[in-house]
PDB file of C-alpha atoms and ligand atoms in Angstrom:
ATOM      1  CA  MET A 205       9.958  -8.719  24.412  1.00 79.00           C
ATOM      2  CA  LYS A 206       7.824 -10.581  26.926  1.00 85.00           C
ATOM      3  CA  LYS A 207       5.118 -12.939  25.678  1.00 90.00           C
ATOM      4  CA  ILE A 208       1.598 -11.556  25.877  1.00 92.00           C
ATOM      5  CA  ALA A 209       0.265 -12.759  29.218  1.00 93.00           C
ATOM      6  CA  SER A 210      -3.410 -11.759  29.050  1.00 95.00           C
ATOM      7  CA  PHE A 211      -5.998  -9.804  27.079  1.00 97.00           C
ATOM      8  CA  GLU A 212      -5.339  -6.842  29.414  1.00 96.00           C
ATOM      9  CA  ASP A 213      -1.606  -7.059  28.694  1.00 95.00           C
ATOM     10  CA  TYR A 214      -2.339  -7.288  24.950  1.00 96.00           C
ATOM     11  CA  LYS A 215      -4.506  -4.151  25.069  1.00 97.00           C
ATOM     12  CA  SER A 216      -2.122  -2.189  27.292  1.00 96.00           C
ATOM     13  CA  ARG A 217       0.662  -2.462  24.695  1.00 96.00           C
ATOM     14  CA  ILE A 218      -1.424  -0.375  22.264  1.00 97.00           C
ATOM     15  CA  LYS A 219      -0.010   2.951  23.480  1.00 97.00           C
ATOM     16  CA  ARG A 220      -1.969   5.432  21.342  1.00 97.00           C
ATOM     17  CA  VAL A 221      -3.651   5.689  17.969  1.00 98.00           C
ATOM     18  CA  LEU A 222      -1.401   7.515  15.486  1.00 98.00           C
ATOM     19  CA  ILE A 223      -3.567   7.269  12.366  1.00 98.00           C
ATOM     20  CA  THR A 224      -7.298   6.529  12.513  1.00 98.00           C
ATOM     21  CA  LYS A 225      -9.186   4.210  10.178  1.00 98.00           C
ATOM     22  CA  GLU A 226     -10.961   7.256   8.709  1.00 98.00           C
ATOM     23  CA  GLU A 227      -7.646   8.972   7.937  1.00 98.00           C
ATOM     24  CA  ILE A 228      -6.320   5.788   6.306  1.00 98.00           C
ATOM     25  CA  ASP A 229      -9.507   5.352   4.226  1.00 98.00           C
ATOM     26  CA  ALA A 230      -9.365   8.967   2.991  1.00 98.00           C
ATOM     27  CA  ALA A 231      -5.655   8.737   2.078  1.00 98.00           C
ATOM     28  CA  ILE A 232      -6.224   5.493   0.169  1.00 98.00           C
ATOM     29  CA  LEU A 233      -9.053   7.019  -1.865  1.00 98.00           C
ATOM     30  CA  GLU A 234      -6.660   9.834  -2.877  1.00 98.00           C
ATOM     31  CA  ALA A 235      -3.863   7.354  -3.646  1.00 98.00           C
ATOM     32  CA  GLY A 236      -6.259   5.374  -5.861  1.00 98.00           C
ATOM     33  CA  LYS A 237      -7.077   8.539  -7.795  1.00 98.00           C
ATOM     34  CA  GLU A 238      -3.383   9.365  -8.238  1.00 98.00           C
ATOM     35  CA  ILE A 239      -2.681   5.873  -9.540  1.00 98.00           C
ATOM     36  CA  ASP A 240      -5.628   6.149 -11.957  1.00 98.00           C
ATOM     37  CA  LYS A 241      -4.266   9.478 -13.207  1.00 98.00           C
ATOM     38  CA  LEU A 242      -0.719   8.164 -13.576  1.00 98.00           C
ATOM     39  CA  TYR A 243      -1.665   5.056 -15.580  1.00 98.00           C
ATOM     40  CA  ASP A 244      -4.555   6.644 -17.481  1.00 97.00           C
ATOM     41  CA  GLY A 245      -6.426   3.424 -18.315  1.00 97.00           C
ATOM     42  CA  ARG A 246      -3.332   1.254 -18.800  1.00 98.00           C
ATOM     43  CA  PRO A 247      -3.408  -2.074 -16.932  1.00 98.00           C
ATOM     44  CA  ILE A 248      -1.185  -2.450 -13.871  1.00 98.00           C
ATOM     45  CA  LEU A 249       0.167  -5.197 -11.649  1.00 98.00           C
ATOM     46  CA  LEU A 250       0.071  -4.423  -7.926  1.00 98.00           C
ATOM     47  CA  VAL A 251       2.800  -6.359  -6.114  1.00 98.00           C
ATOM     48  CA  SER A 252       2.754  -6.631  -2.364  1.00 96.00           C
ATOM     49  CA  VAL A 253       5.566  -7.911  -0.196  1.00 91.00           C
ATOM     50  CA  LEU A 254       4.114 -10.170   2.475  1.00 92.00           C
ATOM     51  CA  LYS A 255       3.041 -10.091   5.126  1.00 92.00           C
ATOM     52  CA  GLY A 256       2.761  -6.497   6.348  1.00 93.00           C
ATOM     53  CA  ALA A 257       1.188  -4.966   3.228  1.00 96.00           C
ATOM     54  CA  PHE A 258      -1.700  -7.403   2.839  1.00 96.00           C
ATOM     55  CA  VAL A 259      -4.332  -5.115   4.402  1.00 98.00           C
ATOM     56  CA  PHE A 260      -3.140  -2.025   2.505  1.00 98.00           C
ATOM     57  CA  MET A 261      -3.103  -4.057  -0.715  1.00 98.00           C
ATOM     58  CA  ALA A 262      -6.701  -5.205  -0.153  1.00 98.00           C
ATOM     59  CA  ASP A 263      -7.939  -1.629   0.280  1.00 98.00           C
ATOM     60  CA  LEU A 264      -5.720   0.025  -2.338  1.00 98.00           C
ATOM     61  CA  CYS A 265      -6.696  -2.425  -5.089  1.00 98.00           C
ATOM     62  CA  ARG A 266     -10.345  -1.473  -4.504  1.00 98.00           C
ATOM     63  CA  ALA A 267      -9.532   2.236  -4.734  1.00 98.00           C
ATOM     64  CA  VAL A 268      -8.077   2.033  -8.252  1.00 98.00           C
ATOM     65  CA  SER A 269     -10.228   1.922 -11.388  1.00 98.00           C
ATOM     66  CA  VAL A 270      -7.606   1.007 -13.998  1.00 98.00           C
ATOM     67  CA  PRO A 271      -7.472  -2.704 -14.957  1.00 98.00           C
ATOM     68  CA  CYS A 272      -5.466  -4.313 -12.204  1.00 97.00           C
ATOM     69  CA  GLU A 273      -3.875  -7.672 -11.430  1.00 98.00           C
ATOM     70  CA  ILE A 274      -2.396  -8.509  -8.049  1.00 97.00           C
ATOM     71  CA  GLY A 275       0.678 -10.481  -7.085  1.00 97.00           C
ATOM     72  CA  PHE A 276       2.456 -11.362  -3.873  1.00 97.00           C
ATOM     73  CA  MET A 277       6.007 -12.167  -2.970  1.00 95.00           C
ATOM     74  CA  CYS A 278       7.991 -12.979   0.150  1.00 89.00           C
ATOM     75  CA  ALA A 279      11.583 -11.793   0.398  1.00 81.00           C
ATOM     76  CA  LYS A 280      14.494 -11.563   2.807  1.00 73.00           C
ATOM     77  CA  SER A 281      17.463  -9.274   2.192  1.00 67.00           C
ATOM     78  CA  TYR A 282      21.068 -10.120   3.064  1.00 65.00           C
ATOM     79  CA  TYR A 283      23.622  -7.725   4.482  1.00 62.00           C
ATOM     80  CA  GLU A 284      27.316  -7.494   5.256  1.00 61.00           C
ATOM     81  CA  GLY A 285      27.292  -5.488   8.481  1.00 60.00           C
ATOM     82  CA  THR A 286      24.912  -2.655   7.754  1.00 54.00           C
ATOM     83  CA  THR A 287      25.461  -2.658   3.993  1.00 60.00           C
ATOM     84  CA  SER A 288      23.055  -4.395   1.695  1.00 59.00           C
ATOM     85  CA  THR A 289      24.716  -6.945  -0.534  1.00 64.00           C
ATOM     86  CA  GLY A 290      21.887  -6.385  -2.988  1.00 61.00           C
ATOM     87  CA  VAL A 291      21.095 -10.066  -2.627  1.00 70.00           C
ATOM     88  CA  VAL A 292      17.450 -10.759  -1.982  1.00 74.00           C
ATOM     89  CA  ASN A 293      16.391 -14.227  -0.993  1.00 82.00           C
ATOM     90  CA  ILE A 294      12.957 -14.835  -2.441  1.00 83.00           C
ATOM     91  CA  THR A 295      11.088 -17.231  -0.204  1.00 89.00           C
ATOM     92  CA  MET A 296       8.014 -16.949  -2.423  1.00 92.00           C
ATOM     93  CA  ASP A 297       8.318 -15.418  -5.878  1.00 93.00           C
ATOM     94  CA  LEU A 298       5.778 -13.666  -8.064  1.00 95.00           C
ATOM     95  CA  ASP A 299       4.016 -15.957 -10.496  1.00 92.00           C
ATOM     96  CA  HIS A 300       3.915 -13.195 -13.139  1.00 94.00           C
ATOM     97  CA  ASP A 301       6.564 -12.622 -15.776  1.00 95.00           C
ATOM     98  CA  ILE A 302       6.625  -8.846 -15.258  1.00 97.00           C
ATOM     99  CA  LYS A 303       8.229  -7.787 -18.536  1.00 96.00           C
ATOM    100  CA  ASP A 304       4.846  -6.880 -20.031  1.00 94.00           C
ATOM    101  CA  TYR A 305       3.551  -5.084 -16.941  1.00 98.00           C
ATOM    102  CA  HIS A 306       3.441  -1.653 -15.374  1.00 98.00           C
ATOM    103  CA  VAL A 307       4.362  -2.747 -11.850  1.00 98.00           C
ATOM    104  CA  VAL A 308       3.350  -0.949  -8.656  1.00 98.00           C
ATOM    105  CA  ILE A 309       5.008  -2.244  -5.498  1.00 98.00           C
ATOM    106  CA  VAL A 310       2.654  -1.870  -2.530  1.00 98.00           C
ATOM    107  CA  GLU A 311       4.522  -1.652   0.800  1.00 96.00           C
ATOM    108  CA  ASP A 312       3.349  -1.172   4.373  1.00 96.00           C
ATOM    109  CA  ILE A 313       6.280   0.824   5.731  1.00 95.00           C
ATOM    110  CA  ILE A 314       9.733   1.984   4.685  1.00 95.00           C
ATOM    111  CA  ASP A 315      12.096   1.912   7.623  1.00 92.00           C
ATOM    112  CA  THR A 316      15.818   1.484   6.844  1.00 90.00           C
ATOM    113  CA  GLY A 317      14.921   1.191   3.163  1.00 92.00           C
ATOM    114  CA  ARG A 318      16.951  -2.000   2.705  1.00 88.00           C
ATOM    115  CA  THR A 319      14.223  -4.456   1.790  1.00 89.00           C
ATOM    116  CA  LEU A 320      12.579  -2.257  -0.771  1.00 92.00           C
ATOM    117  CA  SER A 321      15.782  -1.067  -2.396  1.00 91.00           C
ATOM    118  CA  ASP A 322      16.773  -4.717  -2.903  1.00 89.00           C
ATOM    119  CA  ILE A 323      13.339  -5.664  -4.220  1.00 92.00           C
ATOM    120  CA  VAL A 324      13.293  -2.724  -6.627  1.00 94.00           C
ATOM    121  CA  LYS A 325      16.737  -3.735  -7.935  1.00 91.00           C
ATOM    122  CA  LEU A 326      15.549  -7.293  -8.408  1.00 91.00           C
ATOM    123  CA  LEU A 327      12.276  -6.416 -10.130  1.00 95.00           C
ATOM    124  CA  LYS A 328      13.978  -3.831 -12.378  1.00 96.00           C
ATOM    125  CA  SER A 329      16.375  -6.538 -13.549  1.00 95.00           C
ATOM    126  CA  ARG A 330      13.296  -8.354 -14.896  1.00 96.00           C
ATOM    127  CA  ASN A 331      12.557  -5.402 -17.209  1.00 97.00           C
ATOM    128  CA  PRO A 332       8.974  -4.362 -16.402  1.00 98.00           C
ATOM    129  CA  LEU A 333       7.377  -1.696 -18.622  1.00 98.00           C
ATOM    130  CA  SER A 334       7.614   0.623 -15.602  1.00 98.00           C
ATOM    131  CA  LEU A 335       8.048   0.334 -11.848  1.00 98.00           C
ATOM    132  CA  HIS A 336       6.627   2.537  -9.101  1.00 98.00           C
ATOM    133  CA  VAL A 337       6.563   2.204  -5.317  1.00 98.00           C
ATOM    134  CA  VAL A 338       3.615   3.118  -3.091  1.00 98.00           C
ATOM    135  CA  THR A 339       4.015   2.938   0.671  1.00 98.00           C
ATOM    136  CA  LEU A 340       1.416   3.485   3.366  1.00 98.00           C
ATOM    137  CA  LEU A 341       3.968   4.697   5.928  1.00 98.00           C
ATOM    138  CA  ASP A 342       7.414   6.199   5.773  1.00 98.00           C
ATOM    139  CA  LYS A 343       9.879   6.591   8.666  1.00 96.00           C
ATOM    140  CA  PRO A 344      12.556   8.752   6.987  1.00 95.00           C
ATOM    141  CA  ASP A 345      14.495   9.275  10.274  1.00 94.00           C
ATOM    142  CA  ARG A 346      15.425   5.597  10.258  1.00 90.00           C
ATOM    143  CA  ARG A 347      16.776   5.417   6.721  1.00 93.00           C
ATOM    144  CA  LEU A 348      20.110   3.617   6.228  1.00 89.00           C
ATOM    145  CA  VAL A 349      19.829   3.142   2.477  1.00 90.00           C
ATOM    146  CA  ASP A 350      18.912   6.030   0.206  1.00 92.00           C
ATOM    147  CA  PHE A 351      15.403   5.182  -0.918  1.00 94.00           C
ATOM    148  CA  LYS A 352      12.337   7.215  -1.741  1.00 95.00           C
ATOM    149  CA  ALA A 353       8.864   5.929  -2.615  1.00 97.00           C
ATOM    150  CA  ASP A 354       7.033   7.471  -5.565  1.00 98.00           C
ATOM    151  CA  LEU A 355       3.962   7.828  -3.362  1.00 98.00           C
ATOM    152  CA  SER A 356       3.913   7.831   0.436  1.00 98.00           C
ATOM    153  CA  LEU A 357       0.592   8.237   2.283  1.00 98.00           C
ATOM    154  CA  PHE A 358       1.868   9.100   5.772  1.00 98.00           C
ATOM    155  CA  THR A 359       5.241  10.193   7.148  1.00 98.00           C
ATOM    156  CA  ILE A 360       5.648   9.158  10.781  1.00 97.00           C
ATOM    157  CA  PRO A 361       8.278   9.758  13.480  1.00 96.00           C
ATOM    158  CA  ASP A 362      10.629   7.045  14.684  1.00 94.00           C
ATOM    159  CA  HIS A 363       8.089   4.976  16.642  1.00 93.00           C
ATOM    160  CA  PHE A 364       7.472   1.268  16.317  1.00 94.00           C
ATOM    161  CA  VAL A 365       3.939   1.018  14.988  1.00 96.00           C
ATOM    162  CA  ILE A 366       1.352  -1.740  14.804  1.00 97.00           C
ATOM    163  CA  GLY A 367      -1.994  -2.336  13.142  1.00 98.00           C
ATOM    164  CA  TYR A 368      -3.477  -2.260   9.649  1.00 98.00           C
ATOM    165  CA  GLY A 369      -1.252  -5.175   8.618  1.00 97.00           C
ATOM    166  CA  LEU A 370       1.789  -4.263  10.707  1.00 96.00           C
ATOM    167  CA  ASP A 371       2.732  -6.597  13.519  1.00 94.00           C
ATOM    168  CA  CYS A 372       4.740  -6.987  16.636  1.00 93.00           C
ATOM    169  CA  GLY A 373       5.552 -10.658  17.140  1.00 91.00           C
ATOM    170  CA  GLU A 374       2.782 -11.499  14.621  1.00 93.00           C
ATOM    171  CA  HIS A 375       0.106  -9.804  16.746  1.00 96.00           C
ATOM    172  CA  TYR A 376      -1.937  -6.650  16.068  1.00 97.00           C
ATOM    173  CA  ARG A 377      -2.067  -6.965  12.251  1.00 97.00           C
ATOM    174  CA  ASN A 378      -5.874  -6.941  12.480  1.00 98.00           C
ATOM    175  CA  LEU A 379      -6.216  -3.557  14.219  1.00 98.00           C
ATOM    176  CA  PRO A 380      -8.138  -1.274  11.832  1.00 98.00           C
ATOM    177  CA  TYR A 381      -5.894   1.725  12.689  1.00 98.00           C
ATOM    178  CA  ILE A 382      -2.157   2.460  13.087  1.00 98.00           C
ATOM    179  CA  ALA A 383      -1.017   2.676  16.696  1.00 98.00           C
ATOM    180  CA  GLU A 384       2.207   3.210  18.547  1.00 97.00           C
ATOM    181  CA  TYR A 385       3.429   0.067  20.288  1.00 96.00           C
ATOM    182  CA  ASP A 386       4.367   0.440  23.953  1.00 95.00           C
ATOM    183  CA  ALA A 387       7.761  -1.236  24.016  1.00 87.00           C
ATOM    184  CA  ALA A 388       8.385  -0.243  27.650  1.00 87.00           C
ATOM    185  CA  ILE A 389       5.406  -2.291  28.886  1.00 82.00           C
ATOM    186  CA  ALA A 390       6.602  -5.307  26.917  1.00 76.00           C
ATOM    187  CA  GLU A 391      10.144  -5.282  28.353  1.00 79.00           C
TER     188      GLU A 391
HETATM  189  P1  IMP B  59      13.347  -1.950   5.969  1.00 82.60           P
HETATM  190  O1  IMP B  59      12.840  -0.708   5.310  1.00 82.60           O
HETATM  191  O2  IMP B  59      14.133  -2.851   5.072  1.00 82.60           O
HETATM  192  O3  IMP B  59      14.083  -1.628   7.251  1.00 82.60           O
HETATM  193  O4  IMP B  59      12.194  -2.880   6.427  1.00 82.60           O
HETATM  194  C1  IMP B  59      10.910  -2.551   6.394  1.00 82.60           C
HETATM  195  C2  IMP B  59      10.129  -3.702   6.974  1.00 82.60           C
HETATM  196  O5  IMP B  59      10.355  -3.826   8.383  1.00 82.60           O
HETATM  197  C3  IMP B  59       8.676  -3.406   6.787  1.00 82.60           C
HETATM  198  O6  IMP B  59       8.193  -3.935   5.584  1.00 82.60           O
HETATM  199  C4  IMP B  59       8.046  -4.011   8.021  1.00 82.60           C
HETATM  200  O7  IMP B  59       7.709  -5.349   7.769  1.00 82.60           O
HETATM  201  C5  IMP B  59       9.130  -3.940   9.078  1.00 82.60           C
HETATM  202  N1  IMP B  59       8.934  -2.747   9.946  1.00 82.60           N
HETATM  203  C6  IMP B  59       9.663  -1.611   9.946  1.00 82.60           C
HETATM  204  N2  IMP B  59       9.206  -0.730  10.846  1.00 82.60           N
HETATM  205  C7  IMP B  59       8.140  -1.311  11.433  1.00 82.60           C
HETATM  206  C8  IMP B  59       7.230  -0.879  12.470  1.00 82.60           C
HETATM  207  O8  IMP B  59       7.272   0.236  13.039  1.00 82.60           O
HETATM  208  N3  IMP B  59       6.247  -1.774  12.790  1.00 82.60           N
HETATM  209  C9  IMP B  59       6.127  -3.003  12.210  1.00 82.60           C
HETATM  210  N4  IMP B  59       6.972  -3.439  11.245  1.00 82.60           N
HETATM  211  C10 IMP B  59       7.970  -2.602  10.863  1.00 82.60           C
HETATM  212 MG1   MG B  60       6.875  -5.461   5.117  1.00 82.60          MG
END
């Protein structure tokens, strides 16, 4: 991928809007209601895996009405060839002991499924009261590890996407919508 050369170059790599801000806002309101229904007044801990999910986390936590704490972690998964070893390297861990919490993992996108399946394994080993996974986007065509979120807001085709927290080379996280990235322009 070539470095961004100019503002024009930066803009030209935003190929097309896939999901508008309005569509995201509406889906998050619904997701908040579903979470409220599921937990029925019980307190929850929303856990987001940095960095991609930080925007989704900020909006989702304001769409739920049940008592809610938030936590963040940073993780890298290790693989032998294409198979997950189940070993997750935590570069920044949660500061909650989750055994007394109903945990909701808040993810930006599930692609191969590797990262999240490792994180779920790890967090389950810490014996939370319950564990659910909410993802903004799901790319099921790309799955290499069998993994399904409990709640997925949008299913998208196999395109590399940017915006609303998702990056390409650390850029575009601040776009208020989800767009397709034009990889051909960047070659
Ligand atoms: P996986 O499911 O373990 O393959 O990894 C998912 C992670 O890869 C996500 O949390 C994102 O950080 C990143 N990722 C996957 N697909 C995309 C994309 O289309 N745009 C930006 N980041 C992506
Ligand atoms: Mg991510």
